PDB file of C-alpha atoms in Angstrom:
ATOM      1  CA  MET Q   1      85.465 112.613 123.383  1.00 87.00           C
ATOM      2  CA  LYS Q   2      82.847 112.121 120.699  1.00 93.00           C
ATOM      3  CA  PHE Q   3      82.819 111.334 116.973  1.00 95.00           C
ATOM      4  CA  VAL Q   4      79.734 111.235 114.752  1.00 95.00           C
ATOM      5  CA  PHE Q   5      79.489 109.833 111.215  1.00 95.00           C
ATOM      6  CA  THR Q   6      76.551 110.021 108.812  1.00 92.00           C
ATOM      7  CA  ARG Q   7      77.005 107.052 106.513  1.00 88.00           C
ATOM      8  CA  ALA Q   8      76.493 107.577 102.776  1.00 89.00           C
ATOM      9  CA  PRO Q   9      76.075 104.908 100.055  1.00 90.00           C
ATOM     10  CA  LEU Q  10      79.318 103.208  99.044  1.00 90.00           C
ATOM     11  CA  GLU Q  11      80.591 103.734  95.500  1.00 91.00           C
ATOM     12  CA  GLU Q  12      81.866 100.951  93.246  1.00 91.00           C
ATOM     13  CA  ALA Q  13      85.317 102.579  93.266  1.00 92.00           C
ATOM     14  CA  LEU Q  14      85.720 101.515  96.911  1.00 93.00           C
ATOM     15  CA  LEU Q  15      85.355  97.823  96.071  1.00 94.00           C
ATOM     16  CA  PRO Q  16      89.126  97.026  95.910  1.00 93.00           C
ATOM     17  CA  GLN Q  17      89.719  98.668  99.292  1.00 93.00           C
ATOM     18  CA  ILE Q  18      86.830  96.824 100.936  1.00 94.00           C
ATOM     19  CA  ALA Q  19      88.085  93.535  99.461  1.00 94.00           C
ATOM     20  CA  HIS Q  20      91.585  94.267 100.757  1.00 92.00           C
ATOM     21  CA  ALA Q  21      90.248  95.058 104.229  1.00 92.00           C
ATOM     22  CA  LEU Q  22      88.311  91.774 104.304  1.00 92.00           C
ATOM     23  CA  LYS Q  23      91.455  89.912 103.241  1.00 91.00           C
ATOM     24  CA  THR Q  24      93.431  91.705 105.957  1.00 89.00           C
ATOM     25  CA  ARG Q  25      91.011  90.435 108.589  1.00 89.00           C
ATOM     26  CA  ILE Q  26      91.016  86.829 107.344  1.00 89.00           C
ATOM     27  CA  ASP Q  27      94.819  86.778 107.060  1.00 88.00           C
ATOM     28  CA  SER Q  28      95.119  88.081 110.605  1.00 86.00           C
ATOM     29  CA  LEU Q  29      92.758  85.463 112.026  1.00 85.00           C
ATOM     30  CA  SER Q  30      94.582  82.768 110.078  1.00 88.00           C
ATOM     31  CA  ARG Q  31      97.940  83.918 111.454  1.00 86.00           C
ATOM     32  CA  LEU Q  32      96.515  83.786 114.952  1.00 84.00           C
ATOM     33  CA  LYS Q  33      95.175  80.259 114.458  1.00 87.00           C
ATOM     34  CA  TYR Q  34      98.075  78.795 112.443  1.00 88.00           C
ATOM     35  CA  PRO Q  35     101.255  80.644 113.489  1.00 86.00           C
ATOM     36  CA  GLY Q  36     103.551  77.787 112.482  1.00 89.00           C
ATOM     37  CA  MET Q  37     102.163  77.593 108.957  1.00 89.00           C
ATOM     38  CA  TRP Q  38     102.500  81.361 108.524  1.00 85.00           C
ATOM     39  CA  ALA Q  39     106.070  81.300 109.851  1.00 88.00           C
ATOM     40  CA  VAL Q  40     106.988  78.901 107.052  1.00 88.00           C
ATOM     41  CA  ALA Q  41     105.014  80.936 104.494  1.00 83.00           C
ATOM     42  CA  ASP Q  42     106.721  84.173 105.545  1.00 82.00           C
ATOM     43  CA  LYS Q  43     110.129  82.503 105.391  1.00 86.00           C
ATOM     44  CA  ASN Q  44     109.455  81.262 101.866  1.00 81.00           C
ATOM     45  CA  ALA Q  45     108.075  84.639 100.820  1.00 80.00           C
ATOM     46  CA  ALA Q  46     111.233  86.352 102.057  1.00 82.00           C
ATOM     47  CA  ARG Q  47     113.307  84.179  99.693  1.00 82.00           C
ATOM     48  CA  ASP Q  48     110.910  84.617  96.795  1.00 78.00           C
ATOM     49  CA  THR Q  49     111.591  86.907  93.834  1.00 81.00           C
ATOM     50  CA  PRO Q  50     109.425  88.222  90.983  1.00 80.00           C
ATOM     51  CA  GLU Q  51     111.376  86.017  88.595  1.00 83.00           C
ATOM     52  CA  LYS Q  52     110.663  82.883  90.654  1.00 80.00           C
ATOM     53  CA  LYS Q  53     107.004  83.785  90.933  1.00 79.00           C
ATOM     54  CA  ALA Q  54     106.728  84.363  87.186  1.00 80.00           C
ATOM     55  CA  SER Q  55     108.420  81.028  86.537  1.00 84.00           C
ATOM     56  CA  ARG Q  56     105.976  79.221  88.840  1.00 79.00           C
ATOM     57  CA  GLU Q  57     102.999  80.871  87.193  1.00 83.00           C
ATOM     58  CA  LYS Q  58     104.294  79.922  83.730  1.00 86.00           C
ATOM     59  CA  ALA Q  59     104.790  76.290  84.798  1.00 86.00           C
ATOM     60  CA  ALA Q  60     101.322  76.201  86.365  1.00 84.00           C
ATOM     61  CA  ALA Q  61      99.762  77.585  83.180  1.00 85.00           C
ATOM     62  CA  ILE Q  62     101.521  74.903  81.103  1.00 87.00           C
ATOM     63  CA  ARG Q  63     100.274  72.154  83.445  1.00 86.00           C
ATOM     64  CA  TYR Q  64      96.790  73.643  83.177  1.00 84.00           C
ATOM     65  CA  ARG Q  65      96.871  73.311  79.359  1.00 88.00           C
ATOM     66  CA  LEU Q  66      98.400  69.827  79.472  1.00 90.00           C
ATOM     67  CA  TRP Q  67      95.610  68.595  81.726  1.00 88.00           C
ATOM     68  CA  GLY Q  68      93.222  70.064  79.158  1.00 87.00           C
ATOM     69  CA  ILE Q  69      94.709  67.798  76.496  1.00 90.00           C
ATOM     70  CA  VAL Q  70      94.427  64.798  78.844  1.00 91.00           C
ATOM     71  CA  PHE Q  71      90.787  65.524  79.676  1.00 88.00           C
ATOM     72  CA  LEU Q  72      89.906  66.114  76.016  1.00 89.00           C
ATOM     73  CA  ALA Q  73      91.544  62.847  74.904  1.00 91.00           C
ATOM     74  CA  LEU Q  74      89.888  60.922  77.722  1.00 89.00           C
ATOM     75  CA  GLY Q  75      86.540  62.477  76.888  1.00 86.00           C
ATOM     76  CA  ILE Q  76      86.759  61.566  73.204  1.00 89.00           C
ATOM     77  CA  PHE Q  77      87.808  58.024  74.173  1.00 87.00           C
ATOM     78  CA  LEU Q  78      84.653  57.677  76.292  1.00 86.00           C
ATOM     79  CA  VAL Q  79      82.204  59.623  74.123  1.00 85.00           C
ATOM     80  CA  VAL Q  80      82.752  57.757  70.843  1.00 84.00           C
ATOM     81  CA  PRO Q  81      81.722  54.290  72.180  1.00 80.00           C
ATOM     82  CA  GLY Q  82      78.901  55.944  74.118  1.00 71.00           C
ATOM     83  CA  LEU Q  83      77.492  57.497  70.953  1.00 75.00           C
ATOM     84  CA  MET Q  84      77.666  54.156  69.138  1.00 75.00           C
ATOM     85  CA  LYS Q  85      75.745  52.353  71.905  1.00 72.00           C
ATOM     86  CA  PRO Q  86      74.057  55.082  74.001  1.00 67.00           C
ATOM     87  CA  GLY Q  87      71.653  52.695  75.696  1.00 69.00           C
ATOM     88  CA  ASN Q  88      74.393  50.432  77.036  1.00 69.00           C
ATOM     89  CA  LEU Q  89      77.074  53.024  77.727  1.00 74.00           C
ATOM     90  CA  THR Q  90      75.174  55.914  79.262  1.00 78.00           C
ATOM     91  CA  LEU Q  91      77.629  56.510  82.120  1.00 82.00           C
ATOM     92  CA  PRO Q  92      80.766  56.620  79.898  1.00 81.00           C
ATOM     93  CA  LEU Q  93      78.889  58.965  77.550  1.00 82.00           C
ATOM     94  CA  VAL Q  94      78.046  61.382  80.361  1.00 87.00           C
ATOM     95  CA  VAL Q  95      81.530  61.217  81.899  1.00 87.00           C
ATOM     96  CA  GLY Q  96      83.147  61.599  78.467  1.00 85.00           C
ATOM     97  CA  ALA Q  97      81.031  64.647  77.605  1.00 89.00           C
ATOM     98  CA  PHE Q  98      81.989  66.258  80.906  1.00 89.00           C
ATOM     99  CA  ALA Q  99      85.675  65.502  80.266  1.00 88.00           C
ATOM    100  CA  VAL Q 100      85.457  67.014  76.758  1.00 90.00           C
ATOM    101  CA  ILE Q 101      83.908  70.211  78.115  1.00 91.00           C
ATOM    102  CA  LEU Q 102      86.531  70.418  80.867  1.00 89.00           C
ATOM    103  CA  GLY Q 103      89.325  69.783  78.384  1.00 87.00           C
ATOM    104  CA  ILE Q 104      88.113  72.495  75.988  1.00 90.00           C
ATOM    105  CA  LYS Q 105      87.795  74.943  78.869  1.00 88.00           C
ATOM    106  CA  ARG Q 106      91.371  74.298  79.988  1.00 86.00           C
ATOM    107  CA  LEU Q 107      92.781  74.399  76.462  1.00 86.00           C
ATOM    108  CA  PHE Q 108      91.084  77.553  75.252  1.00 87.00           C
ATOM    109  CA  GLY Q 109      89.989  79.289  78.443  1.00 83.00           C
ATOM    110  CA  LYS Q 110      91.987  81.817  80.441  1.00 83.00           C
ATOM    111  CA  TYR Q 111      94.311  80.421  83.102  1.00 79.00           C
ATOM    112  CA  VAL Q 112      93.557  81.948  86.500  1.00 79.00           C
ATOM    113  CA  SER Q 113      96.215  81.728  89.214  1.00 80.00           C
ATOM    114  CA  SER Q 114      95.331  80.663  92.747  1.00 78.00           C
ATOM    115  CA  GLU Q 115      96.114  84.178  93.960  1.00 80.00           C
ATOM    116  CA  GLU Q 116      93.744  85.709  91.428  1.00 84.00           C
ATOM    117  CA  LYS Q 117      91.035  83.192  92.370  1.00 86.00           C
ATOM    118  CA  MET Q 118      91.408  84.199  96.016  1.00 87.00           C
ATOM    119  CA  ASN Q 119      91.221  87.890  95.129  1.00 87.00           C
ATOM    120  CA  ARG Q 120      88.039  87.245  93.166  1.00 90.00           C
ATOM    121  CA  ARG Q 121      86.466  85.596  96.214  1.00 92.00           C
ATOM    122  CA  TYR Q 122      87.230  88.637  98.352  1.00 92.00           C
ATOM    123  CA  GLU Q 123      85.865  90.926  95.642  1.00 92.00           C
ATOM    124  CA  ALA Q 124      82.647  88.895  95.573  1.00 93.00           C
ATOM    125  CA  SER Q 125      82.361  89.206  99.360  1.00 92.00           C
ATOM    126  CA  ALA Q 126      83.035  92.937  99.113  1.00 93.00           C
ATOM    127  CA  LYS Q 127      80.303  93.332  96.479  1.00 93.00           C
ATOM    128  CA  GLN Q 128      77.837  91.505  98.700  1.00 92.00           C
ATOM    129  CA  LEU Q 129      78.777  93.691 101.654  1.00 91.00           C
ATOM    130  CA  MET Q 130      78.338  96.846  99.577  1.00 91.00           C
ATOM    131  CA  ARG Q 131      74.932  95.708  98.335  1.00 90.00           C
ATOM    132  CA  THR Q 132      73.789  94.929 101.877  1.00 88.00           C
ATOM    133  CA  LEU Q 133      75.022  98.188 103.375  1.00 87.00           C
ATOM    134  CA  ASN Q 134      73.650 100.286 100.522  1.00 86.00           C
ATOM    135  CA  GLY Q 135      70.353  98.399 100.560  1.00 81.00           C
ATOM    136  CA  ALA Q 136      69.916  99.188 104.245  1.00 72.00           C
ATOM    137  CA  GLN Q 137      70.068 102.898 103.384  1.00 70.00           C
ATOM    138  CA  ASN Q 138      67.045 102.954 101.112  1.00 70.00           C
ATOM    139  CA  THR Q 139      65.089 104.791 103.808  1.00 73.00           C
ATOM    140  CA  GLY Q 140      67.847 107.253 104.675  1.00 78.00           C
ATOM    141  CA  SER Q 141      71.363 107.556 106.096  1.00 85.00           C
ATOM    142  CA  PRO Q 142      72.146 105.981 109.485  1.00 88.00           C
ATOM    143  CA  THR Q 143      74.302 107.789 112.034  1.00 92.00           C
ATOM    144  CA  LEU Q 144      77.145 106.201 113.976  1.00 93.00           C
ATOM    145  CA  THR Q 145      78.298 107.841 117.201  1.00 95.00           C
ATOM    146  CA  PHE Q 146      81.514 106.894 118.996  1.00 95.00           C
ATOM    147  CA  ASP Q 147      82.070 108.050 122.564  1.00 93.00           C
ATOM    148  CA  ASP Q 148      83.783 106.754 125.688  1.00 91.00           C
ATOM    149  CA  GLU Q 149      81.099 104.081 126.196  1.00 89.00           C
ATOM    150  CA  GLY Q 150      81.114 102.554 122.711  1.00 91.00           C
ATOM    151  CA  MET Q 151      79.438 102.888 119.332  1.00 93.00           C
ATOM    152  CA  THR Q 152      75.770 103.747 118.854  1.00 93.00           C
ATOM    153  CA  LEU Q 153      74.018 103.150 115.549  1.00 90.00           C
ATOM    154  CA  THR Q 154      70.970 105.339 114.968  1.00 90.00           C
ATOM    155  CA  SER Q 155      68.707 104.304 112.109  1.00 85.00           C
ATOM    156  CA  PRO Q 156      66.926 106.879 109.906  1.00 82.00           C
ATOM    157  CA  GLY Q 157      63.787 106.086 111.899  1.00 81.00           C
ATOM    158  CA  GLY Q 158      65.474 106.988 115.186  1.00 83.00           C
ATOM    159  CA  LYS Q 159      66.022 103.462 116.529  1.00 87.00           C
ATOM    160  CA  GLU Q 160      69.277 103.169 118.479  1.00 88.00           C
ATOM    161  CA  GLU Q 161      71.503 100.132 118.856  1.00 89.00           C
ATOM    162  CA  ALA Q 162      74.610 100.177 121.055  1.00 90.00           C
ATOM    163  CA  ALA Q 163      77.825  98.160 120.658  1.00 89.00           C
ATOM    164  CA  PRO Q 164      80.442  98.330 123.441  1.00 90.00           C
ATOM    165  CA  TYR Q 165      84.110  98.424 122.511  1.00 88.00           C
ATOM    166  CA  THR Q 166      84.532  95.000 124.117  1.00 86.00           C
ATOM    167  CA  ALA Q 167      82.518  93.642 121.166  1.00 87.00           C
ATOM    168  CA  PHE Q 168      84.919  95.178 118.625  1.00 87.00           C
ATOM    169  CA  GLU Q 169      87.159  92.771 116.762  1.00 86.00           C
ATOM    170  CA  TYR Q 170      89.012  94.762 114.095  1.00 87.00           C
ATOM    171  CA  VAL Q 171      89.281  98.367 112.968  1.00 89.00           C
ATOM    172  CA  ILE Q 172      91.044  98.235 109.598  1.00 90.00           C
ATOM    173  CA  GLU Q 173      92.136 101.435 107.922  1.00 89.00           C
ATOM    174  CA  GLU Q 174      92.357 101.693 104.147  1.00 90.00           C
ATOM    175  CA  GLU Q 175      93.188 104.733 102.048  1.00 89.00           C
ATOM    176  CA  ASP Q 176      89.611 106.009 101.756  1.00 91.00           C
ATOM    177  CA  LEU Q 177      87.659 103.999 104.313  1.00 92.00           C
ATOM    178  CA  ILE Q 178      87.623 102.327 107.706  1.00 92.00           C
ATOM    179  CA  LEU Q 179      86.172  98.823 108.070  1.00 93.00           C
ATOM    180  CA  ILE Q 180      84.972  97.863 111.545  1.00 91.00           C
ATOM    181  CA  THR Q 181      83.987  94.367 112.656  1.00 89.00           C
ATOM    182  CA  PHE Q 182      82.191  93.942 115.953  1.00 87.00           C
ATOM    183  CA  GLY Q 183      80.511  90.821 117.268  1.00 80.00           C
ATOM    184  CA  THR Q 184      79.325  89.066 114.124  1.00 82.00           C
ATOM    185  CA  ARG Q 185      78.755  92.290 112.196  1.00 87.00           C
ATOM    186  CA  VAL Q 186      80.661  94.670 109.971  1.00 90.00           C
ATOM    187  CA  THR Q 187      80.314  98.281 108.888  1.00 91.00           C
ATOM    188  CA  VAL Q 188      82.264 100.640 106.649  1.00 93.00           C
ATOM    189  CA  LEU Q 189      82.957 104.335 107.304  1.00 93.00           C
ATOM    190  CA  ARG Q 190      84.701 107.015 105.294  1.00 93.00           C
ATOM    191  CA  PRO Q 191      86.647 109.925 106.811  1.00 92.00           C
ATOM    192  CA  THR Q 192      84.577 112.305 104.673  1.00 92.00           C
ATOM    193  CA  GLU Q 193      81.407 111.166 106.468  1.00 93.00           C
ATOM    194  CA  ILE Q 194      82.404 112.617 109.837  1.00 93.00           C
ATOM    195  CA  VAL Q 195      80.093 115.413 111.002  1.00 94.00           C
ATOM    196  CA  TRP Q 196      81.380 115.818 114.567  1.00 93.00           C
ATOM    197  CA  GLY Q 197      84.916 115.471 115.900  1.00 91.00           C
ATOM    198  CA  ASP Q 198      88.436 115.486 114.478  1.00 92.00           C
ATOM    199  CA  ILE Q 199      89.028 112.667 112.017  1.00 91.00           C
ATOM    200  CA  ASP Q 200      92.768 112.702 112.758  1.00 90.00           C
ATOM    201  CA  ALA Q 201      91.987 111.861 116.384  1.00 91.00           C
ATOM    202  CA  PHE Q 202      89.441 109.139 115.576  1.00 91.00           C
ATOM    203  CA  LEU Q 203      91.724 106.149 114.995  1.00 88.00           C
ATOM    204  CA  PRO Q 204      94.039 106.960 117.942  1.00 87.00           C
ATOM    205  CA  PHE Q 205      90.874 107.167 120.049  1.00 89.00           C
ATOM    206  CA  LEU Q 206      89.741 103.728 118.877  1.00 87.00           C
ATOM    207  CA  GLU Q 207      93.229 102.320 119.308  1.00 85.00           C
ATOM    208  CA  ASP Q 208      92.882 102.987 123.034  1.00 83.00           C
ATOM    209  CA  LYS Q 209      89.597 101.073 123.038  1.00 80.00           C
ATOM    210  CA  THR Q 210      90.228  98.142 120.704  1.00 77.00           C
ATOM    211  CA  THR Q 211      92.661  96.627 118.179  1.00 68.00           C
ATOM    212  CA  VAL Q 212      93.535  98.810 115.182  1.00 65.00           C
ATOM    213  CA  LEU Q 213      95.138  97.315 112.086  1.00 60.00           C
ATOM    214  CA  TYR Q 214      97.070  99.467 109.664  1.00 51.00           C
ATOM    215  CA  LEU Q 215      97.139  96.928 106.820  1.00 46.00           C
ATOM    216  CA  HIS Q 216      99.540  94.729 108.810  1.00 42.00           C
ATOM    217  CA  PRO Q 217      97.336  92.139 110.546  1.00 41.00           C
ATOM    218  CA  GLU Q 218     100.246  90.095 111.883  1.00 44.00           C
ATOM    219  CA  GLU Q 219     101.337  93.070 113.967  1.00 46.00           C
ATOM    220  CA  HIS Q 220      97.914  93.632 115.539  1.00 42.00           C
ATOM    221  CA  PRO Q 221      96.254  90.238 116.222  1.00 44.00           C
ATOM    222  CA  ALA Q 222      92.714  90.083 117.528  1.00 43.00           C
ATOM    223  CA  PRO Q 223      90.531  87.320 118.996  1.00 41.00           C
ATOM    224  CA  ASP Q 224      88.822  84.831 116.717  1.00 45.00           C
ATOM    225  CA  THR Q 225      85.111  85.219 116.045  1.00 42.00           C
ATOM    226  CA  ASP Q 226      82.225  83.917 113.960  1.00 47.00           C
ATOM    227  CA  GLU Q 227      81.535  85.181 110.459  1.00 46.00           C
ATOM    228  CA  GLU Q 228      80.382  88.759 110.469  1.00 52.00           C
ATOM    229  CA  GLU Q 229      77.116  90.034 109.093  1.00 52.00           C
ATOM    230  CA  PRO Q 230      76.772  93.535 107.643  1.00 57.00           C
ATOM    231  CA  GLU Q 231      75.496  96.327 109.839  1.00 58.00           C
TER     232      GLU Q 231
END
């Protein structure tokens, strides 16, 4: 059986799906490494409700503003003497100025939840991955061939590089793309890029060769590995 994809540049609209796929991989590896911690987290999540979550977020936002008041007051307390005697109180002046800036940021800036911060990190990683993959296609579109032996990447210049299925770590399916990590590398395919083979048979084919995740990493664990680099 054989499947051939001609990879096209990734559009910005795919960013959320790529970020979600990266999060799926990290969550899966974390579950594999810390099963006890995740058992507790899953148990707590099962008892959680939207109302409880909203209440926690509201309390966290209030604490965020209160710490802003504390930092601002502390900063003013340190800055005023520092301005009166800058030569003798340089350190309090610097620390006070930093505290004032931090306090103003917390008082008047937007509160960002820990979950949103985490999502932003994955989005940043997804943007970097997209830039790297798209940048590698400046000279043309690479071709990826999957057969019984493994995956073969053919560059626009005709150079071939093979990756056996034993090197595959995750094959993560999203709505409009498939993210594959192998060795320390990662690539992204879209079903619309297939030029040979039946796309409906592609993932079942890979499932026989490696681990396939359907957005549920805890159900399809895979071995740990080093950080991947884009392919």
